[in-house]
Amino acid sequence: MHVVPIIPFLWCSFMLGIIAGVSAESDQNCGVDGSPDCIEKNVPSGISHLTKNLNKYSKESNEYWSYLQLIHQAKQSYSPCNANCSCHYAQIKADLKPFKDGISIRTLEQAKKSGTLYQIIGGQVYRDEECMFPSRCAGIEHFLNEVASDIPDTELVVNVRDWPQVYNSRSSDIKLPIFSFSKQEGVHGDILYPAWSFWEGGPAISLHPTGLGRWDIRRKTIKKAAKKYPWKKKENKAFFRGSRTSSDRDSIVLLSREQPDLADAQYTKNQAWKSKKDTLDAEPASEVSLENHCPYKYLFNFHGVAASFRFKHLFLCGSLVFHETDGWIEFFYPQMKPWIHYVPVPAGAPVSELRNLLDFVRNNDLEAQEIAERGRDFISDRLRMADVRCYWRKLLKTYTKLLTYRPQLRPLLKLIPKK
């Protein structure tokens, strides 16, 4: 007499029941013979190839299945944004929504305390005499000058610090129009602009003393490096190098110490480094160029003080990016979707969760490669320098329409000539 194991039976029936399109007859057949093939026969067509190597009744199978379902659901609901520069316009609309009733000169005067004042008057760019971070201002000014001839007279307050300046608060009726490169969704109300580092500045490390800068040039050098390491030639290992600007990064470093065959992750020095405690009780590692991230299949991205500048660069390697989903965004993040363009990593994920995610992608290489390719193609096709300029132009035109006054050239501002 054949006895059906109760745990496999219940698990199989439950999993099949949550897949759209699976008939009651399929459930019944699975339960009658307890066949391991019941899942493979009835999974959605888009992910059926992923089940072939699974032990259907193992603990790992249960964990993997939840990831497979998330991938399938993401594919079902995903709608690519337009291939032209309107891809990111939804972020402009969302950021400016709080100002739908207009921005008064009084409101702008209040905002001035939290950033650098810029004006575009008669197609010329003007700025406060002083700038806290000259290279950051230079990166911003490059793009302002690029689009100035298309912008009506306007003025805006730009935050060049790392940290956003506007907190969402029900207790305050006044929303200040302050432009920042990054913010945490639901926490900050800053207006996002493309970071200065698309042209100049960015993290200053020994490999790049003046910052990463020049996105157009960096794109080419990383893509060139990536050609040497197509997917099949990449090392089947996770990789991370960076300073300890957030303890959320600890888990991947600890996993690397436990299982060096699975991950190579180490902390480097930054300006605040004082002792080995700042690198999790280890000597700081040498910095590694972004181009030399390309030999690895899996690259990790975590927020630091704010959104991480490395994020967009990692995709160009054609590697699979693991991205911490903690709410920190730049203007282009919202159009990139978990399980479509990257593998989402919960904020503060423990070592065990990172291990599970890596085990999953290593056992599902085809799906991992497809996600990596979609991520690479998005950054390559939807985040060109032309897209950055287009975003600035649309942002400033839309913002300027909200001003309830016509700006006049203010005294003591300096002209910023186009270079």
mmCIF file of C-alpha atoms in Angstrom, residues 8-372:
data_model
loop_
_atom_site.group_PDB
_atom_site.id
_atom_site.type_symbol
_atom_site.label_atom_id
_atom_site.label_comp_id
_atom_site.label_asym_id
_atom_site.label_seq_id
_atom_site.Cartn_x
_atom_site.Cartn_y
_atom_site.Cartn_z
ATOM 1 C CA PRO A 8 5.148 17.051 1.035
ATOM 2 C CA PHE A 9 1.463 16.646 0.240
ATOM 3 C CA LEU A 10 0.392 19.774 2.127
ATOM 4 C CA TRP A 11 3.281 21.850 0.822
ATOM 5 C CA CYS A 12 2.722 20.856 -2.774
ATOM 6 C CA SER A 13 -1.021 21.521 -2.605
ATOM 7 C CA PHE A 14 -0.542 24.923 -0.989
ATOM 8 C CA MET A 15 2.058 26.095 -3.470
ATOM 9 C CA LEU A 16 0.035 25.033 -6.453
ATOM 10 C CA GLY A 17 -3.060 26.713 -5.055
ATOM 11 C CA ILE A 18 -1.449 30.138 -5.053
ATOM 12 C CA ILE A 19 -0.381 30.009 -8.682
ATOM 13 C CA ALA A 20 -2.859 31.664 -11.005
ATOM 14 C CA GLY A 21 -4.290 29.340 -13.569
ATOM 15 C CA VAL A 22 -3.693 26.091 -11.699
ATOM 16 C CA SER A 23 -6.838 23.990 -11.855
ATOM 17 C CA ALA A 24 -8.489 22.070 -9.042
ATOM 18 C CA GLU A 25 -7.792 18.912 -11.000
ATOM 19 C CA SER A 26 -4.068 19.660 -10.904
ATOM 20 C CA ASP A 27 -4.220 20.038 -7.126
ATOM 21 C CA GLN A 28 -6.073 16.769 -6.824
ATOM 22 C CA ASN A 29 -3.609 14.891 -8.996
ATOM 23 C CA CYS A 30 -0.722 16.262 -6.974
ATOM 24 C CA GLY A 31 -2.320 15.103 -3.752
ATOM 25 C CA VAL A 32 -3.257 11.646 -5.016
ATOM 26 C CA ASP A 33 0.174 10.432 -5.950
ATOM 27 C CA GLY A 34 2.395 12.929 -4.118
ATOM 28 C CA SER A 35 4.492 13.127 -7.278
ATOM 29 C CA PRO A 36 7.462 15.497 -7.220
ATOM 30 C CA ASP A 37 6.609 16.265 -10.838
ATOM 31 C CA CYS A 38 3.313 17.930 -9.900
ATOM 32 C CA ILE A 39 4.997 21.285 -9.316
ATOM 33 C CA GLU A 40 7.039 21.185 -12.458
ATOM 34 C CA LYS A 41 3.966 20.412 -14.573
ATOM 35 C CA ASN A 42 1.908 23.279 -13.195
ATOM 36 C CA VAL A 43 4.282 26.172 -12.553
ATOM 37 C CA PRO A 44 3.763 29.355 -14.602
ATOM 38 C CA SER A 45 5.392 29.060 -18.013
ATOM 39 C CA GLY A 46 7.778 31.913 -17.322
ATOM 40 C CA ILE A 47 9.534 30.107 -14.478
ATOM 41 C CA SER A 48 9.080 26.410 -15.251
ATOM 42 C CA HIS A 49 12.721 26.029 -16.259
ATOM 43 C CA LEU A 50 13.808 27.018 -12.760
ATOM 44 C CA THR A 51 12.381 23.993 -10.977
ATOM 45 C CA LYS A 52 14.345 21.290 -12.735
ATOM 46 C CA ASN A 53 17.192 21.118 -10.238
ATOM 47 C CA LEU A 54 15.117 21.542 -7.089
ATOM 48 C CA ASN A 55 14.568 18.793 -4.567
ATOM 49 C CA LYS A 56 10.844 19.482 -4.376
ATOM 50 C CA TYR A 57 10.379 18.477 -0.751
ATOM 51 C CA SER A 58 13.500 19.970 0.791
ATOM 52 C CA LYS A 59 13.813 22.992 3.056
ATOM 53 C CA GLU A 60 15.733 24.776 0.311
ATOM 54 C CA SER A 61 12.878 24.137 -2.090
ATOM 55 C CA ASN A 62 10.444 26.012 0.149
ATOM 56 C CA GLU A 63 12.823 28.981 0.384
ATOM 57 C CA TYR A 64 13.569 28.993 -3.331
ATOM 58 C CA TRP A 65 9.910 28.732 -4.261
ATOM 59 C CA SER A 66 9.076 32.012 -2.563
ATOM 60 C CA TYR A 67 11.765 33.733 -4.645
ATOM 61 C CA LEU A 68 10.478 32.112 -7.830
ATOM 62 C CA GLN A 69 6.997 33.386 -7.066
ATOM 63 C CA LEU A 70 8.304 36.916 -6.507
ATOM 64 C CA ILE A 71 10.128 36.834 -9.836
ATOM 65 C CA HIS A 72 7.042 35.584 -11.641
ATOM 66 C CA GLN A 73 4.809 38.207 -10.023
ATOM 67 C CA ALA A 74 7.304 40.961 -10.858
ATOM 68 C CA LYS A 75 7.389 39.919 -14.507
ATOM 69 C CA GLN A 76 3.608 39.770 -14.680
ATOM 70 C CA SER A 77 3.153 43.301 -13.332
ATOM 71 C CA TYR A 78 6.147 45.019 -14.947
ATOM 72 C CA SER A 79 5.604 47.594 -17.664
ATOM 73 C CA PRO A 80 8.807 49.150 -19.061
ATOM 74 C CA CYS A 81 9.022 52.921 -19.123
ATOM 75 C CA ASN A 82 9.319 54.810 -22.391
ATOM 76 C CA ALA A 83 12.594 54.628 -24.250
ATOM 77 C CA ASN A 84 12.723 58.418 -24.566
ATOM 78 C CA CYS A 85 13.637 60.842 -21.801
ATOM 79 C CA SER A 86 10.137 60.786 -20.329
ATOM 80 C CA CYS A 87 11.017 57.558 -18.497
ATOM 81 C CA HIS A 88 11.621 59.349 -15.211
ATOM 82 C CA TYR A 89 8.993 62.124 -15.412
ATOM 83 C CA ALA A 90 6.785 60.463 -12.810
ATOM 84 C CA GLN A 91 9.362 61.376 -10.163
ATOM 85 C CA ILE A 92 9.156 65.053 -11.106
ATOM 86 C CA LYS A 93 5.386 64.946 -10.806
ATOM 87 C CA ALA A 94 5.567 63.259 -7.397
ATOM 88 C CA ASP A 95 8.215 65.636 -6.030
ATOM 89 C CA LEU A 96 6.383 68.784 -7.128
ATOM 90 C CA LYS A 97 2.903 67.660 -6.095
ATOM 91 C CA PRO A 98 3.149 69.331 -2.637
ATOM 92 C CA PHE A 99 3.617 72.680 -4.420
ATOM 93 C CA LYS A 100 0.585 72.456 -6.709
ATOM 94 C CA ASP A 101 -0.829 75.659 -5.168
ATOM 95 C CA GLY A 102 2.311 77.587 -6.063
ATOM 96 C CA ILE A 103 5.656 78.641 -4.591
ATOM 97 C CA SER A 104 5.820 82.166 -3.205
ATOM 98 C CA ILE A 105 8.893 84.336 -2.818
ATOM 99 C CA ARG A 106 8.400 84.152 0.945
ATOM 100 C CA THR A 107 8.628 80.356 0.820
ATOM 101 C CA LEU A 108 11.781 80.519 -1.265
ATOM 102 C CA GLU A 109 13.366 82.952 1.198
ATOM 103 C CA GLN A 110 12.825 80.381 3.936
ATOM 104 C CA ALA A 111 14.337 77.636 1.780
ATOM 105 C CA LYS A 112 17.494 79.702 1.149
ATOM 106 C CA LYS A 113 18.735 78.891 4.641
ATOM 107 C CA SER A 114 19.136 75.227 3.686
ATOM 108 C CA GLY A 115 21.100 75.382 0.468
ATOM 109 C CA THR A 116 22.787 77.323 -2.304
ATOM 110 C CA LEU A 117 20.683 79.815 -4.261
ATOM 111 C CA TYR A 118 20.809 79.609 -8.054
ATOM 112 C CA GLN A 119 19.117 81.818 -10.610
ATOM 113 C CA ILE A 120 18.662 81.460 -14.344
ATOM 114 C CA ILE A 121 17.951 84.907 -15.743
ATOM 115 C CA GLY A 122 17.972 85.634 -19.461
ATOM 116 C CA GLY A 123 19.521 82.243 -20.168
ATOM 117 C CA GLN A 124 22.461 82.923 -17.815
ATOM 118 C CA VAL A 125 23.275 81.027 -14.620
ATOM 119 C CA TYR A 126 23.958 82.890 -11.359
ATOM 120 C CA ARG A 127 24.837 81.592 -7.910
ATOM 121 C CA ASP A 128 25.518 82.642 -4.336
ATOM 122 C CA GLU A 129 29.081 83.889 -3.973
ATOM 123 C CA GLU A 130 30.046 80.999 -1.708
ATOM 124 C CA CYS A 131 29.550 77.278 -2.250
ATOM 125 C CA MET A 132 30.175 74.735 0.510
ATOM 126 C CA PHE A 133 31.528 72.096 -1.909
ATOM 127 C CA PRO A 134 32.972 73.709 -5.070
ATOM 128 C CA SER A 135 33.272 70.482 -7.081
ATOM 129 C CA ARG A 136 29.662 69.600 -6.329
ATOM 130 C CA CYS A 137 28.498 73.036 -7.385
ATOM 131 C CA ALA A 138 30.586 72.723 -10.548
ATOM 132 C CA GLY A 139 28.824 69.473 -11.433
ATOM 133 C CA ILE A 140 25.414 71.067 -10.922
ATOM 134 C CA GLU A 141 26.390 74.191 -12.849
ATOM 135 C CA HIS A 142 27.464 72.152 -15.850
ATOM 136 C CA PHE A 143 23.917 70.886 -16.305
ATOM 137 C CA LEU A 144 22.268 74.210 -15.458
ATOM 138 C CA ASN A 145 24.315 75.863 -18.187
ATOM 139 C CA GLU A 146 23.472 73.044 -20.592
ATOM 140 C CA VAL A 147 19.736 73.743 -20.331
ATOM 141 C CA ALA A 148 19.660 77.439 -19.316
ATOM 142 C CA SER A 149 18.724 78.742 -22.771
ATOM 143 C CA ASP A 150 15.506 76.680 -22.641
ATOM 144 C CA ILE A 151 14.444 77.760 -19.144
ATOM 145 C CA PRO A 152 12.308 80.836 -18.312
ATOM 146 C CA ASP A 153 13.676 83.124 -15.601
ATOM 147 C CA THR A 154 13.731 81.112 -12.400
ATOM 148 C CA GLU A 155 15.444 80.624 -9.064
ATOM 149 C CA LEU A 156 15.932 77.568 -6.894
ATOM 150 C CA VAL A 157 17.651 76.396 -3.729
ATOM 151 C CA VAL A 158 20.018 73.459 -4.201
ATOM 152 C CA ASN A 159 21.280 71.351 -1.319
ATOM 153 C CA VAL A 160 24.833 70.146 -2.000
ATOM 154 C CA ARG A 161 25.182 68.248 1.267
ATOM 155 C CA ASP A 162 24.780 64.479 1.427
ATOM 156 C CA TRP A 163 21.773 64.621 3.723
ATOM 157 C CA PRO A 164 18.263 65.717 2.608
ATOM 158 C CA GLN A 165 16.872 68.887 4.188
ATOM 159 C CA VAL A 166 13.071 68.508 4.184
ATOM 160 C CA TYR A 167 11.261 66.163 6.549
ATOM 161 C CA ASN A 168 7.692 65.143 5.875
ATOM 162 C CA SER A 169 5.699 66.278 8.895
ATOM 163 C CA ARG A 170 1.977 66.573 9.502
ATOM 164 C CA SER A 171 2.643 69.289 12.053
ATOM 165 C CA SER A 172 3.993 71.653 9.412
ATOM 166 C CA ASP A 173 1.851 73.156 6.671
ATOM 167 C CA ILE A 174 4.838 74.785 4.973
ATOM 168 C CA LYS A 175 6.696 72.681 2.416
ATOM 169 C CA LEU A 176 10.051 74.105 1.433
ATOM 170 C CA PRO A 177 11.171 73.643 -2.196
ATOM 171 C CA ILE A 178 14.712 72.405 -1.665
ATOM 172 C CA PHE A 179 16.500 70.367 -4.342
ATOM 173 C CA SER A 180 18.566 67.384 -3.130
ATOM 174 C CA PHE A 181 20.230 64.530 -4.987
ATOM 175 C CA SER A 182 18.874 61.822 -2.685
ATOM 176 C CA LYS A 183 16.188 61.191 -0.104
ATOM 177 C CA GLN A 184 14.434 58.436 1.787
ATOM 178 C CA GLU A 185 10.930 57.830 0.465
ATOM 179 C CA GLY A 186 8.210 58.616 2.965
ATOM 180 C CA VAL A 187 10.671 60.420 5.235
ATOM 181 C CA HIS A 188 11.913 63.378 3.190
ATOM 182 C CA GLY A 189 10.128 65.841 0.930
ATOM 183 C CA ASP A 190 13.092 67.189 -1.033
ATOM 184 C CA ILE A 191 12.858 67.661 -4.802
ATOM 185 C CA LEU A 192 15.269 65.243 -6.465
ATOM 186 C CA TYR A 193 17.790 66.415 -9.038
ATOM 187 C CA PRO A 194 20.476 64.391 -10.877
ATOM 188 C CA ALA A 195 23.554 64.350 -8.663
ATOM 189 C CA TRP A 196 26.588 66.508 -9.408
ATOM 190 C CA SER A 197 28.601 63.302 -9.830
ATOM 191 C CA PHE A 198 27.093 62.709 -13.263
ATOM 192 C CA TRP A 199 29.638 65.326 -14.315
ATOM 193 C CA GLU A 200 32.032 66.119 -11.483
ATOM 194 C CA GLY A 201 32.785 65.194 -7.883
ATOM 195 C CA GLY A 202 31.399 62.120 -6.191
ATOM 196 C CA PRO A 203 33.223 60.031 -3.572
ATOM 197 C CA ALA A 204 36.892 60.995 -3.408
ATOM 198 C CA ILE A 205 39.040 57.903 -2.860
ATOM 199 C CA SER A 206 42.673 57.149 -3.621
ATOM 200 C CA LEU A 207 41.720 55.722 -7.023
ATOM 201 C CA HIS A 208 39.703 58.850 -7.854
ATOM 202 C CA PRO A 209 41.061 61.739 -5.743
ATOM 203 C CA THR A 210 38.693 64.273 -7.321
ATOM 204 C CA GLY A 211 35.699 61.926 -7.351
ATOM 205 C CA LEU A 212 34.192 59.506 -9.858
ATOM 206 C CA GLY A 213 32.746 62.196 -12.090
ATOM 207 C CA ARG A 214 31.979 62.142 -15.839
ATOM 208 C CA TRP A 215 29.288 59.501 -16.105
ATOM 209 C CA ASP A 216 29.675 59.502 -19.892
ATOM 210 C CA ILE A 217 33.337 58.514 -19.610
ATOM 211 C CA ARG A 218 32.866 56.058 -16.742
ATOM 212 C CA ARG A 219 30.127 54.268 -18.683
ATOM 213 C CA LYS A 220 32.584 53.556 -21.485
ATOM 214 C CA THR A 221 35.401 52.289 -19.273
ATOM 215 C CA ILE A 222 33.145 49.950 -17.285
ATOM 216 C CA LYS A 223 31.471 48.608 -20.425
ATOM 217 C CA LYS A 224 34.896 47.955 -21.919
ATOM 218 C CA ALA A 225 35.925 46.024 -18.807
ATOM 219 C CA ALA A 226 32.635 44.102 -18.846
ATOM 220 C CA LYS A 227 33.337 42.758 -22.342
ATOM 221 C CA LYS A 228 36.264 40.787 -20.913
ATOM 222 C CA TYR A 229 33.942 39.039 -18.474
ATOM 223 C CA PRO A 230 30.753 37.760 -20.091
ATOM 224 C CA TRP A 231 28.382 35.950 -17.737
ATOM 225 C CA LYS A 232 29.880 32.478 -18.209
ATOM 226 C CA LYS A 233 33.388 33.729 -17.438
ATOM 227 C CA LYS A 234 32.489 35.612 -14.272
ATOM 228 C CA GLU A 235 33.515 34.171 -10.917
ATOM 229 C CA ASN A 236 30.521 32.614 -9.164
ATOM 230 C CA LYS A 237 30.968 34.781 -6.089
ATOM 231 C CA ALA A 238 29.573 37.925 -4.454
ATOM 232 C CA PHE A 239 31.800 40.987 -4.241
ATOM 233 C CA PHE A 240 31.780 44.197 -2.202
ATOM 234 C CA ARG A 241 34.350 46.880 -1.403
ATOM 235 C CA GLY A 242 33.479 50.047 0.450
ATOM 236 C CA SER A 243 33.823 51.936 3.688
ATOM 237 C CA ARG A 244 31.659 51.258 6.724
ATOM 238 C CA THR A 245 29.345 54.248 6.346
ATOM 239 C CA SER A 246 26.424 52.040 7.380
ATOM 240 C CA SER A 247 26.299 48.998 9.652
ATOM 241 C CA ASP A 248 23.835 47.446 7.173
ATOM 242 C CA ARG A 249 26.944 46.505 5.206
ATOM 243 C CA ASP A 250 28.264 44.319 8.025
ATOM 244 C CA SER A 251 26.333 41.196 7.033
ATOM 245 C CA ILE A 252 27.999 40.749 3.653
ATOM 246 C CA VAL A 253 31.431 41.302 5.231
ATOM 247 C CA LEU A 254 30.693 38.749 7.959
ATOM 248 C CA LEU A 255 29.400 36.265 5.378
ATOM 249 C CA SER A 256 32.634 36.697 3.457
ATOM 250 C CA ARG A 257 34.624 35.824 6.570
ATOM 251 C CA GLU A 258 32.490 32.738 7.210
ATOM 252 C CA GLN A 259 32.342 31.550 3.604
ATOM 253 C CA PRO A 260 35.084 33.102 1.467
ATOM 254 C CA ASP A 261 34.077 30.787 -1.381
ATOM 255 C CA LEU A 262 30.669 32.487 -1.478
ATOM 256 C CA ALA A 263 31.605 36.161 -1.045
ATOM 257 C CA ASP A 264 34.598 38.473 -1.126
ATOM 258 C CA ALA A 265 33.538 41.514 0.896
ATOM 259 C CA GLN A 266 35.842 43.807 2.850
ATOM 260 C CA TYR A 267 35.818 47.282 4.304
ATOM 261 C CA THR A 268 38.116 50.047 3.093
ATOM 262 C CA LYS A 269 39.186 53.239 4.814
ATOM 263 C CA ASN A 270 37.372 56.534 4.514
ATOM 264 C CA GLN A 271 38.107 59.992 5.899
ATOM 265 C CA ALA A 272 36.614 59.056 9.280
ATOM 266 C CA TRP A 273 38.711 55.882 9.748
ATOM 267 C CA LYS A 274 40.595 55.836 13.067
ATOM 268 C CA SER A 275 41.191 52.192 13.947
ATOM 269 C CA LYS A 276 40.312 48.609 13.012
ATOM 270 C CA LYS A 277 36.995 49.064 14.812
ATOM 271 C CA ASP A 278 35.946 51.214 11.868
ATOM 272 C CA THR A 279 36.514 48.247 9.541
ATOM 273 C CA LEU A 280 34.815 45.644 11.741
ATOM 274 C CA ASP A 281 37.984 44.629 13.609
ATOM 275 C CA ALA A 282 40.037 43.946 10.510
ATOM 276 C CA GLU A 283 42.751 45.753 8.624
ATOM 277 C CA PRO A 284 41.246 47.957 5.914
ATOM 278 C CA ALA A 285 41.323 46.457 2.442
ATOM 279 C CA SER A 286 42.644 48.182 -0.640
ATOM 280 C CA GLU A 287 40.148 49.989 -2.807
ATOM 281 C CA VAL A 288 39.029 48.274 -6.004
ATOM 282 C CA SER A 289 38.072 50.178 -9.135
ATOM 283 C CA LEU A 290 34.555 49.817 -10.489
ATOM 284 C CA GLU A 291 36.002 48.271 -13.628
ATOM 285 C CA ASN A 292 37.555 45.531 -11.495
ATOM 286 C CA HIS A 293 34.163 44.624 -10.045
ATOM 287 C CA CYS A 294 33.211 43.123 -13.405
ATOM 288 C CA PRO A 295 34.891 39.701 -12.946
ATOM 289 C CA TYR A 296 32.283 38.806 -10.291
ATOM 290 C CA LYS A 297 28.730 37.579 -10.918
ATOM 291 C CA TYR A 298 27.111 39.177 -7.873
ATOM 292 C CA LEU A 299 27.679 42.769 -6.757
ATOM 293 C CA PHE A 300 26.218 44.292 -3.597
ATOM 294 C CA ASN A 301 24.953 47.835 -3.103
ATOM 295 C CA PHE A 302 24.040 49.397 0.259
ATOM 296 C CA HIS A 303 23.177 52.944 1.249
ATOM 297 C CA GLY A 304 25.863 54.898 3.047
ATOM 298 C CA VAL A 305 25.209 58.331 4.518
ATOM 299 C CA ALA A 306 22.581 58.646 1.777
ATOM 300 C CA ALA A 307 21.965 56.804 -1.497
ATOM 301 C CA SER A 308 25.104 55.119 -2.787
ATOM 302 C CA PHE A 309 26.869 56.608 -5.798
ATOM 303 C CA ARG A 310 28.125 53.180 -6.878
ATOM 304 C CA PHE A 311 24.622 51.864 -7.631
ATOM 305 C CA LYS A 312 24.294 52.882 -11.284
ATOM 306 C CA HIS A 313 27.862 51.860 -12.089
ATOM 307 C CA LEU A 314 27.522 48.268 -10.885
ATOM 308 C CA PHE A 315 24.920 47.344 -13.497
ATOM 309 C CA LEU A 316 27.227 48.151 -16.392
ATOM 310 C CA CYS A 317 29.403 45.154 -15.504
ATOM 311 C CA GLY A 318 26.545 42.899 -16.582
ATOM 312 C CA SER A 319 26.684 41.347 -13.120
ATOM 313 C CA LEU A 320 23.652 40.671 -10.926
ATOM 314 C CA VAL A 321 23.169 43.552 -8.499
ATOM 315 C CA PHE A 322 21.901 42.936 -4.966
ATOM 316 C CA HIS A 323 20.387 46.215 -3.801
ATOM 317 C CA GLU A 324 19.350 47.176 -0.276
ATOM 318 C CA THR A 325 15.705 48.260 -0.419
ATOM 319 C CA ASP A 326 15.733 50.775 2.407
ATOM 320 C CA GLY A 327 13.839 53.625 0.776
ATOM 321 C CA TRP A 328 16.877 55.700 -0.215
ATOM 322 C CA ILE A 329 16.529 56.845 -3.814
ATOM 323 C CA GLU A 330 17.970 59.049 -6.512
ATOM 324 C CA PHE A 331 15.744 60.366 -9.287
ATOM 325 C CA PHE A 332 16.050 57.261 -11.481
ATOM 326 C CA TYR A 333 15.566 54.555 -8.822
ATOM 327 C CA PRO A 334 11.742 54.303 -8.929
ATOM 328 C CA GLN A 335 11.729 53.014 -12.507
ATOM 329 C CA MET A 336 14.045 50.160 -11.541
ATOM 330 C CA LYS A 337 12.112 47.242 -10.105
ATOM 331 C CA PRO A 338 13.048 44.436 -7.691
ATOM 332 C CA TRP A 339 13.423 41.017 -9.345
ATOM 333 C CA ILE A 340 13.266 42.726 -12.743
ATOM 334 C CA HIS A 341 16.504 44.730 -12.626
ATOM 335 C CA TYR A 342 18.076 43.660 -9.328
ATOM 336 C CA VAL A 343 17.720 41.322 -6.363
ATOM 337 C CA PRO A 344 16.182 43.203 -3.411
ATOM 338 C CA VAL A 345 17.908 42.922 -0.036
ATOM 339 C CA PRO A 346 15.862 43.992 3.009
ATOM 340 C CA ALA A 347 17.465 46.724 5.117
ATOM 341 C CA GLY A 348 19.544 45.173 7.876
ATOM 342 C CA ALA A 349 19.269 41.670 6.401
ATOM 343 C CA PRO A 350 21.187 39.127 8.529
ATOM 344 C CA VAL A 351 23.958 36.887 7.237
ATOM 345 C CA SER A 352 21.546 33.964 6.880
ATOM 346 C CA GLU A 353 19.288 35.889 4.509
ATOM 347 C CA LEU A 354 22.158 36.965 2.284
ATOM 348 C CA ARG A 355 23.351 33.360 2.201
ATOM 349 C CA ASN A 356 19.888 32.159 1.158
ATOM 350 C CA LEU A 357 19.654 34.735 -1.623
ATOM 351 C CA LEU A 358 23.083 33.821 -2.955
ATOM 352 C CA ASP A 359 22.334 30.102 -2.779
ATOM 353 C CA PHE A 360 19.147 30.741 -4.721
ATOM 354 C CA VAL A 361 20.749 32.648 -7.602
ATOM 355 C CA ARG A 362 23.649 30.212 -7.790
ATOM 356 C CA ASN A 363 21.140 27.402 -8.254
ATOM 357 C CA ASN A 364 19.099 29.395 -10.781
ATOM 358 C CA ASP A 365 21.767 30.750 -13.066
ATOM 359 C CA LEU A 366 19.563 31.433 -16.078
ATOM 360 C CA GLU A 367 17.127 33.603 -14.166
ATOM 361 C CA ALA A 368 20.015 35.389 -12.444
ATOM 362 C CA GLN A 369 21.556 36.172 -15.820
ATOM 363 C CA GLU A 370 18.260 37.495 -17.176
ATOM 364 C CA ILE A 371 17.845 39.890 -14.235
ATOM 365 C CA ALA A 372 21.448 41.053 -14.657
#
